[in-house]
XYZ file of C-alpha atoms in Angstrom:
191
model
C -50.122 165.192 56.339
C -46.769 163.053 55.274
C -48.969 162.487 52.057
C -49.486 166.061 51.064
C -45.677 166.770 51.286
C -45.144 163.680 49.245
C -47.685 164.575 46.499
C -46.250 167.631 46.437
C -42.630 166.997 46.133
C -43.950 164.854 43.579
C -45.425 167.390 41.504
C -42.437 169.893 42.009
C -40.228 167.488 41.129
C -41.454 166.554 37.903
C -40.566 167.702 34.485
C -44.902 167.454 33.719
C -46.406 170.710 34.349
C -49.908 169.124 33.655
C -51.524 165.712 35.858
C -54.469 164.324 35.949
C -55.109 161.984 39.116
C -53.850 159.057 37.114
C -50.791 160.114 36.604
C -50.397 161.036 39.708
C -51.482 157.847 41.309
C -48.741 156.055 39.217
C -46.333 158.810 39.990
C -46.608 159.065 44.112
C -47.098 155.380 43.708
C -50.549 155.857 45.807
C -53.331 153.546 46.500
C -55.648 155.327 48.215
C -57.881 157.488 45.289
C -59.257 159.491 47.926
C -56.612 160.627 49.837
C -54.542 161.622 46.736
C -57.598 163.664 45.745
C -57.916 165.767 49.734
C -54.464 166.111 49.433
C -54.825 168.025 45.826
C -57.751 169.972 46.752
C -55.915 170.531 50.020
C -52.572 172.309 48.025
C -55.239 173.855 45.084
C -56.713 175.711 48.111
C -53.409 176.997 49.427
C -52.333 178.345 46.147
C -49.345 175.340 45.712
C -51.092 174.012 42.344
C -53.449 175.058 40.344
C -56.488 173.108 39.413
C -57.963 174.640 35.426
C -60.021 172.525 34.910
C -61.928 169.301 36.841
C -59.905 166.135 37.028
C -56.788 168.510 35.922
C -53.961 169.662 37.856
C -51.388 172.047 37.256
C -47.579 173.724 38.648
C -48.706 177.685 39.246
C -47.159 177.928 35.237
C -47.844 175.345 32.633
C -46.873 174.316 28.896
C -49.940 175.217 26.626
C -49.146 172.585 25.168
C -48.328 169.924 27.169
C -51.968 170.438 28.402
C -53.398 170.158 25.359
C -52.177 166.824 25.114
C -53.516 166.105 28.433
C -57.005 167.335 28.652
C -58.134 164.656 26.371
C -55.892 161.345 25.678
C -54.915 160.172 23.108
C -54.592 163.423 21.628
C -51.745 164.887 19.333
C -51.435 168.531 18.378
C -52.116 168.841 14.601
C -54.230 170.534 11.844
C -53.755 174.881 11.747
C -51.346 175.203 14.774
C -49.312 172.979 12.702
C -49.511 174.162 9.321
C -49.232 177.763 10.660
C -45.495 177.396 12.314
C -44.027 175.243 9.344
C -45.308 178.194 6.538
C -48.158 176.232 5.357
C -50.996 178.116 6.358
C -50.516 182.476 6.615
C -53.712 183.033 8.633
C -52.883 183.427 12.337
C -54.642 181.379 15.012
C -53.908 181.454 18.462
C -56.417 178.261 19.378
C -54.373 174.945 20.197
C -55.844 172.338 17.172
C -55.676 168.505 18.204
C -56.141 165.618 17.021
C -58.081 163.230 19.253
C -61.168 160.557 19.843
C -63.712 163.628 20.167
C -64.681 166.419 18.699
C -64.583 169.292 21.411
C -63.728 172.849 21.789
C -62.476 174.054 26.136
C -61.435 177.595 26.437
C -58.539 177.340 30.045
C -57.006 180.267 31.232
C -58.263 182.702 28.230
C -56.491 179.643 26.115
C -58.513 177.898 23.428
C -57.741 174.336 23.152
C -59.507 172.570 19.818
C -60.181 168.992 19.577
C -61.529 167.071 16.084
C -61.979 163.537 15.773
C -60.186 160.842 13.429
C -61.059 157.199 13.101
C -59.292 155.245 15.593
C -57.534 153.099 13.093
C -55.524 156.120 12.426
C -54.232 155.676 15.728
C -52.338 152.528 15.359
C -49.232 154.193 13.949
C -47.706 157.569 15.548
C -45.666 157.779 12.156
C -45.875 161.678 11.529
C -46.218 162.195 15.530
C -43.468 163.532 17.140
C -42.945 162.915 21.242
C -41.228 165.885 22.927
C -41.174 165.689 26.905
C -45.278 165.096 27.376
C -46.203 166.385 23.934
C -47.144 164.881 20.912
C -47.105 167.166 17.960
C -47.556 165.905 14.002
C -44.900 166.831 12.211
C -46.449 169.428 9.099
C -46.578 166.211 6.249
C -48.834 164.334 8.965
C -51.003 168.059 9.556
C -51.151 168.559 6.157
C -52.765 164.861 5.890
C -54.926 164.995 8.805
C -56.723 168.644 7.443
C -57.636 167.084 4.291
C -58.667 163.907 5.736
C -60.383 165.869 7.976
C -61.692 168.634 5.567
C -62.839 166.305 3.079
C -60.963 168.588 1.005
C -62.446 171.544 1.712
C -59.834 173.489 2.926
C -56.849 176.166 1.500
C -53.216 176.036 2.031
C -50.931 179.475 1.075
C -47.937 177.326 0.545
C -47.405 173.666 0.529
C -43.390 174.175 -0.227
C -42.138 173.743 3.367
C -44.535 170.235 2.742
C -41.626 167.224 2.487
C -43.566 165.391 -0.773
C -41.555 162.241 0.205
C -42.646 162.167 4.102
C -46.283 162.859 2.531
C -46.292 159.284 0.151
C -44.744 157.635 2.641
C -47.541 158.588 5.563
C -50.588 158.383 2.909
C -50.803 154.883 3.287
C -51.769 154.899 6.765
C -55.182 156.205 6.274
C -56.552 153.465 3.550
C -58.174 156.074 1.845
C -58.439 155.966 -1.710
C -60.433 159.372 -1.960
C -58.215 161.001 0.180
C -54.719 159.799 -1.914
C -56.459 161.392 -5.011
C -56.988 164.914 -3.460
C -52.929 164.767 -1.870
C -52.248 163.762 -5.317
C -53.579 166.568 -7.017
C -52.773 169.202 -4.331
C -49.283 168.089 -5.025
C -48.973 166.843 -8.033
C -47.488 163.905 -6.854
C -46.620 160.976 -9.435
């Protein structure tokens, strides 16, 4: 079983807390699909990794966040969890909000993980996006943007202060949306 130890060692060794057999693949540097995947259910059942969710792998403790980014990719962690740690939003949420192709709402490990979808072409740029380790998160100007895009405007904000009014006119262009530059014009009275 010289393939289980190095699958393994593989996932031990890495700084990802969250695969999916992809990544793994490319990471053992394995050809063989099916062995890869006997070898995974072979450490799930002895308690080595953990396995959350089909297709998903995980160490015995994981980043929250790293696997929201993973469940469903592209995906970039945006909207209320956002808005809610930069000051922006008061009302507490403890549900992971993302930013992805689909819309889609998985509840892992008593964990609520909440996916909406955004046209693609929004996609091209990862202005706004931050990359730490194996998580992208939207910095709060690109939030902000993506919950009124999203909202069509129907949505509240407690405090748009912590909001970087420069960052926001700079990252408006990017979603060619003539509505939506009206509404972040008026929320903030931008000139």
């Amino acid at each position: 079983m010289s393939s289980q130890i190095n699958i393994l060692e593989v996932i031990l060794r890495s700084s990802r807390t969250v695969f999916n057999v992809q990544s793994l693949r490319m990471l053992a540097e394995s050809k063989d699909s099916q062995k890869l995947t006997k070898s995974l259910h072979y450490y799930v059942k002895e308690g080595k990794i953990r396995n959350p969710r089909r297709g998903i792998y995980t160490k015995a403790t994981y980043d929250e966040k790293e696997m929201a980014c993973g469940l469903f990719r592209p995906a970039y962690i945006s909207l209320e969890y956002v808005l809610q740690r930069s000051g922006v939003v008061f009302q507490y949420d403890d549900t992971i909000t993302c930013v992805s192709y689909l819309n889609r709402t998985v509840e892992i490990d008593d964990k609520t993980y909440q996916y909406r979808i955004i046209n693609p072409e929004l996609w091209i740029g990862m202005d706004g996006i931050e990359q730490h380790d194996n998580i992208l998160i939207a910095s709060p100007e690109r939030a902000f943007l993506d919950m009124v895009y999203l909202s069509a405007g129907n949505c509240y904000f407690d405090n748009l202060h912590p909001l970087n009014k420069a960052k926001v006119k700079q990252l408006l262009p990017l979603y060619i949306s003539k509505v939506l530059k009206q509404r972040v014009t008026k929320l903030l009275n931008l000139k």
